CSV table of C-alpha atoms in Angstrom, one decimal:
chain,number,residue,atom,x,y,z
A,24,UNK,CA,117.2,75.7,141.2
A,25,UNK,CA,115.8,74.7,139.4
A,26,UNK,CA,116.3,74.7,135.2
A,27,UNK,CA,114.2,73.7,132.0
A,28,UNK,CA,115.9,70.9,130.0
A,29,UNK,CA,114.5,69.8,126.6
A,30,UNK,CA,112.0,65.9,126.5
A,31,UNK,CA,112.4,65.3,123.2
A,32,UNK,CA,108.3,65.4,123.1
A,33,UNK,CA,107.0,67.7,120.6
A,34,UNK,CA,103.5,68.1,122.5
A,35,UNK,CA,105.9,69.4,126.1
A,36,UNK,CA,108.9,70.2,124.7
A,37,UNK,CA,110.6,71.1,128.5
A,38,UNK,CA,110.5,69.7,131.8
A,39,UNK,CA,111.6,71.6,135.0
A,40,UNK,CA,114.8,69.4,136.8
A,41,UNK,CA,116.6,70.7,139.8
A,42,UNK,CA,119.9,71.0,139.5
A,43,UNK,CA,122.9,72.7,141.3
A,44,UNK,CA,123.3,76.7,140.8
A,45,UNK,CA,125.9,77.8,138.1
A,46,UNK,CA,129.4,78.8,138.9
A,47,UNK,CA,130.3,81.7,137.4
A,48,UNK,CA,133.5,82.1,135.6
A,49,UNK,CA,136.1,85.0,136.2
A,50,UNK,CA,134.5,86.9,133.3
A,51,UNK,CA,131.0,86.4,134.2
A,52,UNK,CA,127.7,87.8,136.4
A,53,UNK,CA,125.7,85.1,137.8
A,54,UNK,CA,122.1,86.4,137.1
A,55,UNK,CA,118.7,85.4,139.1
A,56,UNK,CA,116.4,85.5,135.3
A,57,UNK,CA,113.3,86.9,136.1
A,58,UNK,CA,112.2,87.0,132.2
A,59,UNK,CA,113.2,84.7,130.0
A,60,UNK,CA,112.4,84.9,125.8
A,61,UNK,CA,112.1,81.6,123.4
A,62,UNK,CA,113.1,82.2,119.3
A,63,UNK,CA,111.4,80.5,117.3
A,64,UNK,CA,114.8,78.7,116.5
A,65,UNK,CA,114.7,76.9,119.5
A,66,UNK,CA,111.8,75.2,119.1
A,67,UNK,CA,113.2,73.5,116.4
A,68,UNK,CA,116.2,72.8,118.1
A,69,UNK,CA,114.1,70.9,120.3
A,70,UNK,CA,112.7,68.6,118.2
A,71,UNK,CA,115.4,67.0,118.4
A,72,UNK,CA,117.4,68.0,121.0
A,73,UNK,CA,121.6,67.2,121.2
A,74,UNK,CA,123.1,65.9,124.3
A,75,UNK,CA,123.8,68.6,126.9
A,76,UNK,CA,121.6,71.3,125.2
A,77,UNK,CA,120.3,73.7,127.8
A,78,UNK,CA,118.3,76.1,125.8
A,79,UNK,CA,117.7,80.0,126.6
A,80,UNK,CA,119.8,83.0,125.4
A,81,UNK,CA,117.2,85.8,125.6
A,82,UNK,CA,117.3,87.0,129.6
A,83,UNK,CA,116.6,89.3,131.4
A,84,UNK,CA,117.0,89.6,135.9
A,85,UNK,CA,119.3,91.1,138.7
A,86,UNK,CA,123.5,90.2,139.1
A,87,UNK,CA,123.5,88.6,142.3
A,88,UNK,CA,127.1,87.8,142.2
A,89,UNK,CA,129.4,90.2,140.2
A,90,UNK,CA,132.3,89.0,138.1
A,91,UNK,CA,135.3,87.7,139.6
A,92,UNK,CA,137.8,89.7,137.2
A,93,UNK,CA,136.2,92.6,138.2
A,94,UNK,CA,134.5,93.1,134.4
A,95,UNK,CA,130.5,93.8,134.0
A,96,UNK,CA,127.8,95.5,136.0
A,97,UNK,CA,128.2,95.5,139.9
A,98,UNK,CA,125.8,92.8,142.1
A,99,UNK,CA,122.2,94.4,143.0
A,100,UNK,CA,122.1,95.7,138.9
A,101,UNK,CA,119.5,94.6,136.9
A,102,UNK,CA,120.1,93.5,132.9
A,103,UNK,CA,119.8,91.8,130.0
A,104,UNK,CA,121.9,89.3,128.9
A,105,UNK,CA,122.2,86.7,126.0
A,106,UNK,CA,124.4,84.0,126.8
A,107,UNK,CA,125.2,81.3,125.0
A,108,UNK,CA,122.8,78.8,126.6
A,109,UNK,CA,120.9,78.1,130.4
A,110,UNK,CA,119.3,81.6,130.3
A,111,UNK,CA,116.1,78.6,131.1
A,112,UNK,CA,116.7,78.3,134.7
A,113,UNK,CA,116.2,80.5,138.1
A,114,UNK,CA,120.1,81.7,137.9
A,115,UNK,CA,122.1,82.0,134.8
A,116,UNK,CA,125.6,82.6,134.8
A,117,UNK,CA,126.3,85.4,131.9
A,118,UNK,CA,129.6,86.8,129.7
A,119,UNK,CA,130.2,90.4,131.3
A,120,UNK,CA,130.8,90.8,127.7
A,121,UNK,CA,127.4,90.6,126.4
A,122,UNK,CA,125.6,92.0,129.1
A,123,UNK,CA,124.2,95.7,129.4
A,124,UNK,CA,122.6,97.3,132.3
A,125,UNK,CA,119.0,98.3,132.2
A,126,UNK,CA,117.3,101.8,133.0
A,127,UNK,CA,114.9,102.1,135.8
A,128,UNK,CA,112.0,102.6,133.0
A,129,UNK,CA,112.3,98.9,130.9
A,130,UNK,CA,110.3,96.1,132.6
A,131,UNK,CA,112.6,92.6,132.7
A,132,UNK,CA,109.3,91.1,130.1
A,133,UNK,CA,110.5,94.3,127.8
A,134,UNK,CA,114.6,93.5,128.1
A,135,UNK,CA,114.2,89.5,127.6
A,136,UNK,CA,112.6,90.2,124.2
A,137,UNK,CA,115.6,92.4,122.9
A,138,UNK,CA,118.3,90.0,122.3
A,139,UNK,CA,118.6,87.5,120.1
A,140,UNK,CA,116.0,89.5,117.3
A,141,UNK,CA,117.0,92.8,118.5
A,142,UNK,CA,120.5,92.2,117.9
A,143,UNK,CA,119.5,90.0,114.2
A,144,UNK,CA,118.5,93.3,113.0
A,145,UNK,CA,121.1,95.8,113.6
A,146,UNK,CA,123.4,93.8,112.5
A,147,UNK,CA,121.5,93.1,109.6
A,148,UNK,CA,121.1,96.5,108.6
A,149,UNK,CA,125.0,97.1,109.7
A,150,UNK,CA,125.3,94.7,106.5
A,151,UNK,CA,122.7,96.0,104.2
A,152,UNK,CA,124.1,99.4,104.9
A,153,UNK,CA,122.2,102.4,105.6
A,154,UNK,CA,118.5,102.4,105.0
A,155,UNK,CA,118.4,106.0,104.8
A,156,UNK,CA,116.5,106.2,100.7
A,157,UNK,CA,116.0,103.0,99.7
A,158,UNK,CA,114.0,100.2,98.7
A,159,UNK,CA,114.1,97.5,100.8
A,160,UNK,CA,112.0,93.9,100.2
A,161,UNK,CA,112.4,92.0,104.2
A,162,UNK,CA,110.8,88.4,103.4
A,163,UNK,CA,109.8,86.7,106.6
A,164,UNK,CA,108.5,89.7,108.8
A,165,UNK,CA,105.8,88.5,110.8
A,166,UNK,CA,108.3,87.4,113.6
A,167,UNK,CA,110.6,89.7,115.6
A,168,UNK,CA,113.4,90.3,113.3
A,169,UNK,CA,111.3,91.2,111.3
A,170,UNK,CA,109.2,94.2,113.0
A,171,UNK,CA,112.6,95.4,114.6
A,172,UNK,CA,114.0,95.7,111.1
A,173,UNK,CA,111.2,97.0,109.2
A,174,UNK,CA,110.9,99.9,113.3
A,175,UNK,CA,114.9,101.0,113.0
A,176,UNK,CA,114.8,101.2,108.9
A,177,UNK,CA,111.6,103.1,108.3
A,178,UNK,CA,113.0,105.0,111.1
A,179,UNK,CA,116.4,106.0,109.0
A,180,UNK,CA,114.4,106.9,105.9
A,181,UNK,CA,113.6,103.2,104.6
A,182,UNK,CA,111.1,102.4,102.1
A,183,UNK,CA,110.6,99.3,103.0
A,184,UNK,CA,107.8,96.6,101.6
A,185,UNK,CA,107.9,93.6,104.1
A,186,UNK,CA,106.5,89.6,103.2
A,187,UNK,CA,104.0,88.4,105.9
A,188,UNK,CA,102.2,85.1,106.4
A,189,UNK,CA,98.8,86.8,107.2
A,190,UNK,CA,97.0,90.0,107.0
A,191,UNK,CA,97.3,89.8,111.1
A,192,UNK,CA,100.8,89.3,111.2
A,193,UNK,CA,101.0,92.8,108.7
A,194,UNK,CA,99.0,94.8,110.9
A,195,UNK,CA,101.6,96.6,113.6
A,196,UNK,CA,103.7,96.2,110.2
A,197,UNK,CA,102.1,98.3,108.3
A,198,UNK,CA,101.7,100.8,111.2
A,199,UNK,CA,105.1,101.2,111.2
A,200,UNK,CA,105.1,102.5,108.1
A,201,UNK,CA,105.6,99.5,105.8
A,202,UNK,CA,104.0,98.7,103.1
A,203,UNK,CA,103.1,95.2,103.5
A,204,UNK,CA,102.2,92.2,101.0
A,205,UNK,CA,101.6,88.3,101.5
A,206,UNK,CA,103.3,87.4,98.9
A,207,UNK,CA,106.5,87.5,97.4
A,208,UNK,CA,105.0,87.4,94.2
A,209,UNK,CA,103.2,90.5,95.0
A,210,UNK,CA,105.9,92.2,95.8
A,211,UNK,CA,106.7,95.7,93.4
A,212,UNK,CA,110.4,96.5,92.8
A,213,UNK,CA,112.9,96.5,91.9
A,214,UNK,CA,114.8,96.7,95.5
A,215,UNK,CA,117.7,98.3,96.8
A,216,UNK,CA,118.4,95.7,98.8
A,217,UNK,CA,116.4,92.1,99.7
A,218,UNK,CA,116.6,90.7,103.2
A,219,UNK,CA,115.5,87.2,102.6
A,220,UNK,CA,115.2,84.4,105.3
A,221,UNK,CA,111.9,82.0,104.6
A,222,UNK,CA,114.3,79.9,101.7
A,223,UNK,CA,112.3,77.6,99.2
A,224,UNK,CA,111.2,79.2,96.0
A,225,UNK,CA,110.9,82.8,97.6
A,226,UNK,CA,114.5,83.9,97.5
A,227,UNK,CA,114.7,83.2,93.6
A,228,UNK,CA,111.7,84.8,93.1
A,229,UNK,CA,113.6,87.2,95.8
A,230,UNK,CA,116.6,87.9,93.4
A,231,UNK,CA,114.6,88.5,90.8
A,232,UNK,CA,113.4,91.9,92.6
A,233,UNK,CA,117.1,93.4,93.0
A,234,UNK,CA,118.2,95.6,90.9
A,235,UNK,CA,120.6,95.4,88.5
A,236,UNK,CA,124.0,95.9,91.1
A,237,UNK,CA,121.5,95.6,94.6
A,238,UNK,CA,122.4,93.2,97.2
A,239,UNK,CA,120.2,90.3,98.2
A,240,UNK,CA,121.5,89.3,102.3
A,241,UNK,CA,120.0,85.9,102.7
A,242,UNK,CA,120.0,86.0,106.4
A,243,UNK,CA,117.0,82.3,107.8
A,244,UNK,CA,115.3,79.7,106.2
A,245,UNK,CA,111.7,79.7,107.6
A,246,UNK,CA,110.8,77.1,105.4
A,247,UNK,CA,113.0,74.4,106.2
A,248,UNK,CA,112.8,74.2,102.7
A,249,UNK,CA,116.1,74.1,100.5
A,250,UNK,CA,117.0,76.9,98.1
A,251,UNK,CA,117.7,75.7,94.7
A,252,UNK,CA,119.0,78.9,91.6
A,253,UNK,CA,119.2,78.1,88.3
A,254,UNK,CA,121.8,79.7,87.1
A,255,UNK,CA,120.4,80.0,83.5
A,256,UNK,CA,117.1,82.0,84.7
A,257,UNK,CA,119.9,83.9,86.3
A,258,UNK,CA,121.1,85.3,82.6
A,259,UNK,CA,117.4,86.5,82.5
A,260,UNK,CA,117.1,89.4,86.0
A,261,UNK,CA,119.0,91.5,87.2
A,262,UNK,CA,122.7,92.1,86.3
A,263,UNK,CA,125.8,91.9,88.3
A,264,UNK,CA,123.2,91.2,91.8
A,265,UNK,CA,125.4,90.4,95.3
A,266,UNK,CA,124.3,87.0,97.6
A,267,UNK,CA,125.2,87.5,100.6
A,268,UNK,CA,125.9,84.8,103.7
A,269,UNK,CA,124.4,86.1,107.0
A,270,UNK,CA,124.0,85.0,110.1
A,271,UNK,CA,124.4,87.0,113.5
A,272,UNK,CA,125.8,85.2,115.9
A,273,UNK,CA,129.3,86.5,117.5
A,274,UNK,CA,130.0,88.2,120.6
A,275,UNK,CA,131.1,90.3,122.4
A,276,UNK,CA,127.1,92.0,122.5
A,277,UNK,CA,127.1,94.0,124.8
A,278,UNK,CA,127.3,96.6,122.7
A,279,UNK,CA,124.0,95.4,120.9
A,280,UNK,CA,122.3,94.9,123.9
A,281,UNK,CA,123.0,98.5,124.9
A,282,UNK,CA,122.0,100.7,121.7
A,283,UNK,CA,118.9,97.8,121.6
A,284,UNK,CA,118.6,99.2,125.3
A,285,UNK,CA,118.9,103.0,124.4
A,286,UNK,CA,116.7,103.4,121.6
A,287,UNK,CA,113.6,101.4,123.8
A,288,UNK,CA,114.2,104.0,126.3
A,289,UNK,CA,114.3,106.8,123.8
A,290,UNK,CA,110.9,105.2,122.8
A,291,UNK,CA,112.9,104.4,119.5
A,292,UNK,CA,111.8,100.8,119.0
A,293,UNK,CA,109.7,98.8,121.2
A,294,UNK,CA,108.9,95.2,121.4
A,295,UNK,CA,106.5,93.9,120.3
A,296,UNK,CA,105.0,90.9,123.1
A,297,UNK,CA,101.9,88.5,121.7
A,298,UNK,CA,102.5,86.5,125.3
A,299,UNK,CA,103.8,87.1,128.4
A,300,UNK,CA,103.1,84.0,131.5
A,301,UNK,CA,104.5,82.1,133.6
A,302,UNK,CA,108.0,79.4,133.4
A,303,UNK,CA,105.1,77.4,134.4
A,304,UNK,CA,103.6,77.2,130.9
A,305,UNK,CA,106.9,77.0,129.1
A,306,UNK,CA,105.7,73.6,127.0
A,307,UNK,CA,102.3,75.2,125.8
A,308,UNK,CA,104.3,78.4,124.9
A,309,UNK,CA,106.9,76.6,122.6
A,310,UNK,CA,104.5,74.9,120.9
A,311,UNK,CA,102.3,77.6,120.5
A,312,UNK,CA,105.5,79.6,119.3
A,313,UNK,CA,107.0,76.5,116.7
A,314,UNK,CA,103.2,76.9,114.8
A,315,UNK,CA,103.6,80.7,115.2
A,316,UNK,CA,99.9,81.0,117.5
A,317,UNK,CA,101.9,83.7,119.2
A,318,UNK,CA,101.9,87.1,117.1
A,319,UNK,CA,105.2,89.5,117.9
A,320,UNK,CA,107.4,87.9,121.1
A,321,UNK,CA,106.8,85.5,124.1
A,322,UNK,CA,108.0,86.2,127.1
A,323,UNK,CA,108.8,84.0,130.7
A,324,UNK,CA,108.6,85.3,133.8
A,325,UNK,CA,110.3,83.4,136.3
A,326,UNK,CA,109.6,83.8,140.2
A,327,UNK,CA,106.9,86.9,139.0
A,328,UNK,CA,109.0,88.4,137.6
A,329,UNK,CA,108.8,92.2,137.4
């Protein structure tokens, strides 16, 4: 079968290679991949790929071999999955605890756009607490996580302010009901919760906008600039603020995926997909994703997809 592997070349970060089809472990199903969606964080890993790196965490396709231990979906079932790696290939072995069954109304392209960003959004909001009636500030809101957080939080009754780099990236978030600003300094606090994902100078500024006793959840550093906090400046800011570190990872992912699929099927969640193309164009798509030339998710179709 064909698989995409890292090259270490920034201009063409992946290339095709021929490899044996994966042999699933007893608790894994073999999935014929129809579509996959790279994440911007994966483009950073490809800059200096570690030995043995096999990218690919967001996939959708068809189970062609059910798990030997009897767990998970049967052969012939359409699924969305979140394997630890190896999804940019014709076939992937996926733990059954990280699969969810797809209804006929959700195609593989939309399904592939769900896993990492959608799981992160669900778990981030669970960490922050019920959004209903709360004022929330979301930084770095331009990507997939920002889209899902905005739609879910506003749909649950939050008053959400989203920070995006450009007006074009904020248009969809405004349509979803967010107040959109383009600099953290423009956000009108105080906020009950700040969801901060850019790092650098933005985190201290966002922290200053939290109400006394409020919470800042730090879930990323998209600026790739370390954060520095001045204790004495905090004394002049809001009191008793809690800072929480958040990382989405931790299997099983199946329940989260099932919840996301259900929300999409009910018309309550709408993946924003900025590009759908053949996986022969993965290398160029990864460069465009890294350089923020794609609004929303990028989805690559394997063998025509569905």
